[in-house]
Short mmCIF file of C-alpha atoms in Angstrom, two decimals:
data_model
loop_
_atom_site.label_atom_id
_atom_site.label_comp_id
_atom_site.label_asym_id
_atom_site.label_seq_id
_atom_site.Cartn_x
_atom_site.Cartn_y
_atom_site.Cartn_z
CA UNK A 1 -59.93 19.72 -8.98
CA UNK A 2 -58.79 16.19 -8.15
CA UNK A 3 -60.06 14.99 -4.76
CA UNK A 4 -57.82 12.47 -3.01
CA UNK A 5 -59.43 10.16 -0.46
CA UNK A 6 -57.17 8.26 1.91
CA UNK A 7 -58.08 5.16 3.84
CA UNK A 8 -58.19 4.08 6.52
CA UNK A 9 -58.45 7.25 8.59
CA UNK A 10 -56.50 5.60 11.40
CA UNK A 11 -54.42 2.44 11.29
CA UNK A 12 -53.33 0.78 14.54
CA UNK A 13 -50.39 -1.60 14.20
CA UNK A 14 -47.41 -2.86 16.19
CA UNK A 15 -43.72 -2.35 15.39
CA UNK A 16 -42.56 -5.04 12.97
CA UNK A 17 -45.94 -5.34 11.26
CA UNK A 18 -46.67 -4.37 7.66
CA UNK A 19 -48.75 -1.26 6.89
CA UNK A 20 -50.82 -0.68 3.76
CA UNK A 21 -52.25 2.79 3.13
CA UNK A 22 -54.59 3.67 0.29
CA UNK A 23 -55.09 6.87 -1.72
CA UNK A 24 -57.89 7.06 -4.29
CA UNK A 25 -58.28 9.92 -6.77
CA UNK A 26 -61.57 11.29 -8.10
CA UNK A 27 -60.06 11.24 -11.61
CA UNK A 28 -57.00 9.77 -13.20
CA UNK A 29 -53.71 11.27 -11.99
CA UNK A 30 -51.67 12.51 -14.96
CA UNK A 31 -48.46 10.55 -15.54
CA UNK A 32 -48.94 8.95 -12.10
CA UNK A 33 -47.71 12.18 -10.54
CA UNK A 34 -48.53 11.09 -7.00
CA UNK A 35 -46.38 11.73 -3.92
CA UNK A 36 -46.47 10.47 -0.35
CA UNK A 37 -45.33 12.35 2.76
CA UNK A 38 -44.98 11.46 6.43
CA UNK A 39 -45.55 14.01 9.16
CA UNK A 40 -44.70 13.55 12.80
CA UNK A 41 -46.81 15.94 14.94
CA UNK A 42 -45.04 19.24 15.42
CA UNK A 43 -42.71 18.66 12.48
CA UNK A 44 -42.79 19.48 8.79
CA UNK A 45 -43.86 16.84 6.28
CA UNK A 46 -41.12 14.66 4.78
CA UNK A 47 -41.20 13.41 1.21
CA UNK A 48 -41.20 9.61 0.97
CA UNK A 49 -42.29 8.69 -2.56
CA UNK A 50 -42.84 10.58 -5.82
CA UNK A 51 -44.11 9.56 -9.25
CA UNK A 52 -46.13 6.91 -7.40
CA UNK A 53 -43.23 4.52 -6.82
CA UNK A 54 -39.86 6.29 -6.66
CA UNK A 55 -38.33 6.58 -3.21
CA UNK A 56 -36.99 10.00 -2.32
CA UNK A 57 -33.35 10.42 -1.34
CA UNK A 58 -32.52 8.78 1.98
CA UNK A 59 -35.83 6.95 2.35
CA UNK A 60 -35.34 3.35 3.53
CA UNK A 61 -36.43 0.52 1.25
CA UNK A 62 -39.11 -0.67 3.68
CA UNK A 63 -41.20 2.14 2.10
CA UNK A 64 -42.68 1.35 -1.29
CA UNK A 65 -45.31 2.98 -3.46
CA UNK A 66 -47.46 1.44 -6.15
CA UNK A 67 -50.53 2.08 -8.23
CA UNK A 68 -51.66 4.04 -11.24
CA UNK A 69 -54.62 5.96 -12.59
CA UNK A 70 -56.91 6.51 -9.61
CA UNK A 71 -55.68 3.96 -7.06
CA UNK A 72 -52.38 4.22 -5.21
CA UNK A 73 -50.85 2.42 -2.24
CA UNK A 74 -48.07 3.13 0.21
CA UNK A 75 -46.66 0.04 1.89
CA UNK A 76 -44.32 0.04 4.87
CA UNK A 77 -42.68 -3.36 5.06
CA UNK A 78 -41.75 -3.68 8.74
CA UNK A 79 -42.79 -0.82 10.98
CA UNK A 80 -40.11 0.93 12.99
CA UNK A 81 -41.01 3.16 16.00
CA UNK A 82 -40.21 6.30 13.97
CA UNK A 83 -42.76 5.33 11.28
CA UNK A 84 -45.75 6.15 13.47
CA UNK A 85 -46.96 9.41 11.98
CA UNK A 86 -49.61 10.91 9.72
CA UNK A 87 -49.25 10.07 6.03
CA UNK A 88 -50.50 12.27 3.19
CA UNK A 89 -50.76 11.63 -0.52
CA UNK A 90 -50.56 14.52 -3.00
CA UNK A 91 -51.12 14.70 -6.74
CA UNK A 92 -49.17 17.11 -8.89
CA UNK A 93 -48.69 18.15 -12.47
CA UNK A 94 -52.22 19.49 -12.90
CA UNK A 95 -53.74 22.54 -11.25
CA UNK A 96 -54.55 22.87 -8.50
CA UNK A 97 -52.44 20.35 -6.64
CA UNK A 98 -54.29 18.77 -3.73
CA UNK A 99 -53.50 16.61 -0.75
CA UNK A 100 -55.45 13.75 0.76
CA UNK A 101 -56.88 14.20 4.24
CA UNK A 102 -54.27 11.91 5.79
CA UNK A 103 -53.99 8.50 7.43
CA UNK A 104 -52.86 8.38 11.05
CA UNK A 105 -50.61 5.39 11.73
CA UNK A 106 -50.61 4.75 15.48
CA UNK A 107 -48.98 2.22 17.76
CA UNK A 108 -51.30 -0.56 18.78
CA UNK B 1 -26.84 21.74 3.85
CA UNK B 2 -30.04 22.45 1.94
CA UNK B 3 -32.38 24.26 4.29
CA UNK B 4 -35.41 26.56 4.51
CA UNK B 5 -36.15 28.70 7.57
CA UNK B 6 -39.43 30.59 7.91
CA UNK B 7 -40.09 33.61 10.10
CA UNK B 8 -42.63 36.38 10.52
CA UNK B 9 -45.61 34.54 11.94
CA UNK B 10 -47.65 35.87 14.83
CA UNK B 11 -51.02 37.03 16.07
CA UNK B 12 -52.93 39.46 13.86
CA UNK B 13 -56.47 40.87 13.93
CA UNK B 14 -58.97 40.03 11.20
CA UNK B 15 -58.42 42.35 8.27
CA UNK B 16 -54.76 42.83 9.18
CA UNK B 17 -51.59 42.09 7.26
CA UNK B 18 -48.46 40.05 7.82
CA UNK B 19 -45.36 39.23 5.80
CA UNK B 20 -43.71 35.85 6.09
CA UNK B 21 -40.11 35.23 5.12
CA UNK B 22 -38.37 32.02 4.12
CA UNK B 23 -34.58 32.08 4.02
CA UNK B 24 -32.97 29.45 1.82
CA UNK B 25 -29.49 28.00 2.14
CA UNK B 26 -27.67 25.36 0.14
CA UNK B 27 -29.50 26.23 -3.09
CA UNK B 28 -30.55 29.30 -5.07
CA UNK B 29 -34.13 30.58 -4.93
CA UNK B 30 -33.85 32.30 -8.31
CA UNK B 31 -33.44 28.96 -10.11
CA UNK B 32 -36.02 27.06 -8.06
CA UNK B 33 -39.74 26.61 -7.88
CA UNK B 34 -40.92 27.47 -4.36
CA UNK B 35 -44.33 27.11 -2.78
CA UNK B 36 -46.12 28.02 0.41
CA UNK B 37 -48.23 25.27 1.99
CA UNK B 38 -50.33 25.77 5.10
CA UNK B 39 -51.85 23.55 7.75
CA UNK B 40 -54.69 24.72 9.95
CA UNK B 41 -54.59 23.44 13.56
CA UNK B 42 -55.39 19.73 13.60
CA UNK B 43 -56.07 19.70 9.85
CA UNK B 44 -54.40 18.55 6.67
CA UNK B 45 -52.13 20.28 4.16
CA UNK B 46 -53.30 22.98 1.76
CA UNK B 47 -51.21 24.43 -1.06
CA UNK B 48 -51.29 28.24 -1.02
CA UNK B 49 -49.01 29.74 -3.66
CA UNK B 50 -46.03 29.19 -5.93
CA UNK B 51 -43.33 31.27 -7.57
CA UNK B 52 -41.75 29.66 -10.58
CA UNK B 53 -38.19 29.98 -11.79
CA UNK B 54 -39.17 32.65 -14.31
CA UNK B 55 -40.84 34.72 -11.60
CA UNK B 56 -44.44 34.02 -12.55
CA UNK B 57 -46.77 33.13 -9.72
CA UNK B 58 -49.99 31.28 -8.95
CA UNK B 59 -52.35 31.08 -5.99
CA UNK B 60 -55.04 28.93 -4.47
CA UNK B 61 -58.51 30.39 -5.01
CA UNK B 62 -58.87 30.81 -1.23
CA UNK B 63 -56.08 33.43 -1.10
CA UNK B 64 -56.11 34.91 -4.61
CA UNK B 65 -56.20 38.69 -4.50
CA UNK B 66 -55.14 38.79 -0.83
CA UNK B 67 -51.73 37.07 -0.77
CA UNK B 68 -48.66 37.90 -2.84
CA UNK B 69 -45.60 35.68 -3.18
CA UNK B 70 -42.25 37.18 -4.11
CA UNK B 71 -38.53 36.58 -3.73
CA UNK B 72 -35.37 38.59 -3.20
CA UNK B 73 -32.58 36.88 -5.12
CA UNK B 74 -29.89 38.96 -3.41
CA UNK B 75 -31.06 37.69 -0.02
CA UNK B 76 -31.94 34.20 -1.31
CA UNK B 77 -35.27 34.62 0.44
CA UNK B 78 -38.91 33.91 -0.38
CA UNK B 79 -41.76 36.03 0.96
CA UNK B 80 -45.51 35.79 1.41
CA UNK B 81 -47.33 39.08 1.87
CA UNK B 82 -50.72 38.40 3.41
CA UNK B 83 -53.46 41.05 3.55
CA UNK B 84 -57.15 41.12 4.52
CA UNK B 85 -56.49 38.20 6.83
CA UNK B 86 -59.39 36.07 8.01
CA UNK B 87 -59.84 33.64 10.89
CA UNK B 88 -59.72 30.77 8.40
CA UNK B 89 -56.16 31.80 7.43
CA UNK B 90 -54.98 30.65 10.85
CA UNK B 91 -52.40 27.94 10.19
CA UNK B 92 -48.78 26.91 10.26
CA UNK B 93 -47.27 28.18 7.02
CA UNK B 94 -44.49 26.13 5.43
CA UNK B 95 -42.28 27.11 2.54
CA UNK B 96 -41.23 24.18 0.40
CA UNK B 97 -38.93 23.54 -2.53
CA UNK B 98 -40.62 22.03 -5.54
CA UNK B 99 -38.36 19.64 -7.43
CA UNK B 100 -40.95 18.23 -9.81
CA UNK B 101 -42.78 21.29 -11.16
CA UNK B 102 -42.44 22.31 -14.76
CA UNK B 103 -43.43 24.94 -17.28
CA UNK B 104 -44.88 23.98 -20.62
CA UNK B 105 -45.53 26.16 -23.68
CA UNK B 106 -48.52 27.90 -22.14
CA UNK B 107 -48.68 27.06 -18.46
CA UNK B 108 -46.66 26.10 -15.41
CA UNK B 109 -47.45 23.32 -12.96
CA UNK B 110 -46.65 22.77 -9.31
CA UNK B 111 -44.85 19.53 -8.48
CA UNK B 112 -43.84 17.71 -5.31
CA UNK B 113 -41.84 19.06 -2.41
CA UNK B 114 -38.50 17.67 -1.30
CA UNK B 115 -37.37 20.32 1.18
CA UNK B 116 -39.64 21.93 3.79
CA UNK B 117 -39.05 24.62 6.36
CA UNK B 118 -40.00 24.11 9.99
CA UNK B 119 -43.10 26.29 9.62
CA UNK B 120 -44.30 29.54 11.19
CA UNK B 121 -47.65 29.95 12.94
CA UNK B 122 -50.08 32.64 11.85
CA UNK B 123 -53.04 33.24 14.16
CA UNK B 124 -55.86 35.52 13.03
CA UNK B 125 -58.10 36.48 15.93
CA UNK B 126 -59.68 39.47 17.55
#
């Protein structure tokens, strides 16, 4: 089983700042099959990025994903109020799929 | 509009059973890969089960032998039959459409999830 470790646990930033979230895998992620989701408390997760760097439909271009192998990054260019949420990474394509423990992005 | 709507959650005693439903609209369940993902209170996401396009299924080790995923193509609905429920099964259960899963010559693999339902809460307590 691939263990995904996200850092930091909590990130405190102000609107307009840039956010950088990390996801590290315990072994190489096949074909860079790595997705990112955002979850506002009380709501379902929303897909942001898949295949490490491809934005999902309707996701603004301030969200970008990068990385390969065991190290992946989600960058949010300029934070909007609606971006403050919990972010999860997930690997797929090998069994079982797993999620990281999440990074909470909070307003400073 | 592509949408998933779960129902059937509630309070159940340890050892009890519950069936969750997930009604799909805007797409066809019979030609999709669909998963259940759960989230315990204040915790992260945990994949639970999948039903692939061909009807084959797979489960997380934590629920194998206790949960059964199925679908009714005529109702365009996904189900999760849960038995022998435990306190640690307490969670919000989401159904989700998998757009990136695939089946190879000998195995199928779960992908990523582009559509999620709003979730239904299952509480297991005496």
